[in-house]
Amino acid sequence: MKKIDNCENSTVLVALLLAGILLVMGAYRLFSWLCSRGVTDTLTWALGALSLIAALLGLLLASRSFRRLKELHL
């Protein structure tokens, strides 16, 4: 995430922030769909791991982008 720390363009940072939020929302939707299926198989475990990774990546991306935006506008 070194590129985010060096970014000076607010538009790019807002786009990254929105991408992070959408990743978290998509991961939540995927996880809730998996829970409603009620089936435990290999696909469920693989998609569950994918949703967890997407949520963590989205949180990290949104957090770093938001922090950098606050630094630029202070």
Coordinates of N, CA and C in Angstrom, one line a residue, residues 7-67:
C7 N 0.1 8.9 -2.9 CA -0.8 9.4 -3.8 C -1.2 10.9 -3.4
E8 N -1.3 11.7 -4.4 CA -1.7 13.1 -4.2 C -3.1 13.5 -4.8
N9 N -3.6 12.6 -5.5 CA -4.9 12.8 -6.3 C -6.1 12.4 -5.5
S10 N -6.9 13.3 -5.1 CA -8.1 13.0 -4.2 C -9.1 12.1 -5.0
T11 N -9.2 12.3 -6.3 CA -10.2 11.5 -7.1 C -9.8 10.0 -7.0
V12 N -8.5 9.7 -7.2 CA -8.1 8.3 -7.1 C -8.3 7.8 -5.7
L13 N -8.0 8.5 -4.7 CA -8.2 8.1 -3.3 C -9.7 7.8 -3.0
V14 N -10.6 8.7 -3.5 CA -12.0 8.4 -3.3 C -12.5 7.2 -4.1
A15 N -11.9 7.0 -5.3 CA -12.3 5.8 -6.0 C -11.8 4.5 -5.3
L16 N -10.6 4.6 -4.7 CA -10.1 3.4 -4.0 C -10.9 3.2 -2.7
L17 N -11.3 4.3 -2.1 CA -12.2 4.2 -0.9 C -13.5 3.5 -1.2
L18 N -14.1 3.9 -2.3 CA -15.4 3.3 -2.8 C -15.2 1.8 -3.2
A19 N -14.0 1.5 -3.8 CA -13.7 0.2 -4.2 C -13.6 -0.7 -3.0
G20 N -13.0 -0.2 -1.9 CA -12.9 -0.9 -0.7 C -14.2 -1.2 0.0
I21 N -15.0 -0.2 0.0 CA -16.4 -0.3 0.5 C -17.2 -1.4 -0.3
L22 N -17.1 -1.3 -1.6 CA -17.8 -2.3 -2.4 C -17.3 -3.7 -2.3
L23 N -16.0 -3.8 -2.0 CA -15.4 -5.2 -1.7 C -16.0 -5.7 -0.5
V24 N -16.1 -4.9 0.6 CA -16.7 -5.4 1.8 C -18.2 -5.7 1.7
M25 N -18.9 -4.9 0.9 CA -20.3 -5.2 0.7 C -20.5 -6.4 -0.1
G26 N -19.7 -6.6 -1.1 CA -19.8 -7.8 -1.9 C -19.4 -9.1 -1.1
A27 N -18.4 -9.0 -0.3 CA -18.1 -10.1 0.6 C -19.2 -10.5 1.5
Y28 N -19.9 -9.5 2.0 CA -21.0 -9.7 2.9 C -22.1 -10.4 2.2
R29 N -22.4 -9.9 1.0 CA -23.5 -10.6 0.2 C -23.1 -12.0 -0.1
L30 N -21.9 -12.3 -0.5 CA -21.5 -13.6 -0.8 C -21.6 -14.5 0.5
F31 N -21.1 -14.0 1.6 CA -21.2 -14.8 2.8 C -22.6 -15.0 3.2
S32 N -23.5 -14.1 3.1 CA -24.9 -14.3 3.5 C -25.6 -15.3 2.6
W33 N -25.2 -15.2 1.3 CA -25.8 -16.2 0.3 C -25.3 -17.6 0.7
L34 N -24.0 -17.8 1.1 CA -23.5 -19.1 1.5 C -24.2 -19.6 2.7
C35 N -24.5 -18.7 3.7 CA -25.2 -19.1 4.9 C -26.6 -19.5 4.6
S36 N -27.3 -18.9 3.6 CA -28.7 -19.3 3.3 C -28.7 -20.6 2.5
R37 N -27.7 -21.0 1.9 CA -27.6 -22.2 1.1 C -27.8 -23.4 2.1
G38 N -27.1 -23.4 3.2 CA -27.2 -24.5 4.2 C -26.5 -25.7 3.8
V39 N -25.6 -25.7 2.8 CA -24.9 -26.9 2.4 C -23.4 -26.7 2.7
T40 N -22.8 -27.7 3.2 CA -21.4 -27.6 3.5 C -20.7 -28.5 2.5
D41 N -20.0 -27.9 1.6 CA -19.2 -28.7 0.6 C -17.9 -27.9 0.3
T42 N -17.1 -28.4 -0.6 CA -15.9 -27.7 -1.0 C -16.1 -26.3 -1.5
L43 N -17.1 -26.2 -2.3 CA -17.4 -24.8 -2.9 C -17.8 -23.8 -1.8
T44 N -18.5 -24.3 -0.8 CA -18.9 -23.4 0.3 C -17.6 -22.9 1.1
W45 N -16.7 -23.8 1.3 CA -15.4 -23.4 2.0 C -14.6 -22.5 1.2
A46 N -14.5 -22.8 -0.1 CA -13.7 -22.0 -1.0 C -14.3 -20.6 -1.2
L47 N -15.6 -20.5 -1.3 CA -16.2 -19.2 -1.4 C -16.2 -18.4 -0.1
G48 N -16.3 -19.1 1.0 CA -16.2 -18.5 2.3 C -14.8 -17.9 2.5
A49 N -13.8 -18.6 2.1 CA -12.4 -18.1 2.2 C -12.3 -16.9 1.3
L50 N -12.8 -17.0 0.1 CA -12.7 -15.9 -0.8 C -13.5 -14.6 -0.3
S51 N -14.6 -14.8 0.4 CA -15.3 -13.7 0.9 C -14.6 -13.1 2.1
L52 N -13.9 -13.9 2.9 CA -13.1 -13.4 4.0 C -11.9 -12.6 3.5
I53 N -11.2 -13.1 2.5 CA -10.1 -12.4 1.9 C -10.6 -11.1 1.3
A54 N -11.7 -11.1 0.6 CA -12.2 -9.9 -0.1 C -12.6 -8.8 1.0
A55 N -13.2 -9.3 2.1 CA -13.6 -8.3 3.2 C -12.3 -7.7 3.8
L56 N -11.3 -8.5 4.1 CA -10.1 -8.0 4.7 C -9.4 -7.0 3.7
L57 N -9.3 -7.4 2.5 CA -8.7 -6.5 1.5 C -9.5 -5.2 1.4
G58 N -10.8 -5.3 1.3 CA -11.6 -4.1 1.2 C -11.5 -3.2 2.5
L59 N -11.4 -3.8 3.6 CA -11.2 -3.0 4.8 C -9.8 -2.3 4.8
L60 N -8.8 -3.0 4.4 CA -7.5 -2.4 4.4 C -7.4 -1.3 3.3
L61 N -8.0 -1.5 2.2 CA -8.0 -0.5 1.1 C -8.7 0.7 1.5
A62 N -9.9 0.5 2.1 CA -10.7 1.7 2.5 C -10.1 2.4 3.6
S63 N -9.5 1.7 4.6 CA -8.8 2.4 5.7 C -7.7 3.2 5.3
R64 N -6.8 2.6 4.4 CA -5.6 3.4 4.0 C -6.0 4.6 3.1
S65 N -7.0 4.4 2.3 CA -7.4 5.5 1.4 C -8.0 6.6 2.2
F66 N -8.9 6.3 3.2 CA -9.5 7.3 4.1 C -8.4 8.0 4.9
R67 N -7.5 7.3 5.4 CA -6.4 8.0 6.2 C -5.6 8.9 5.3

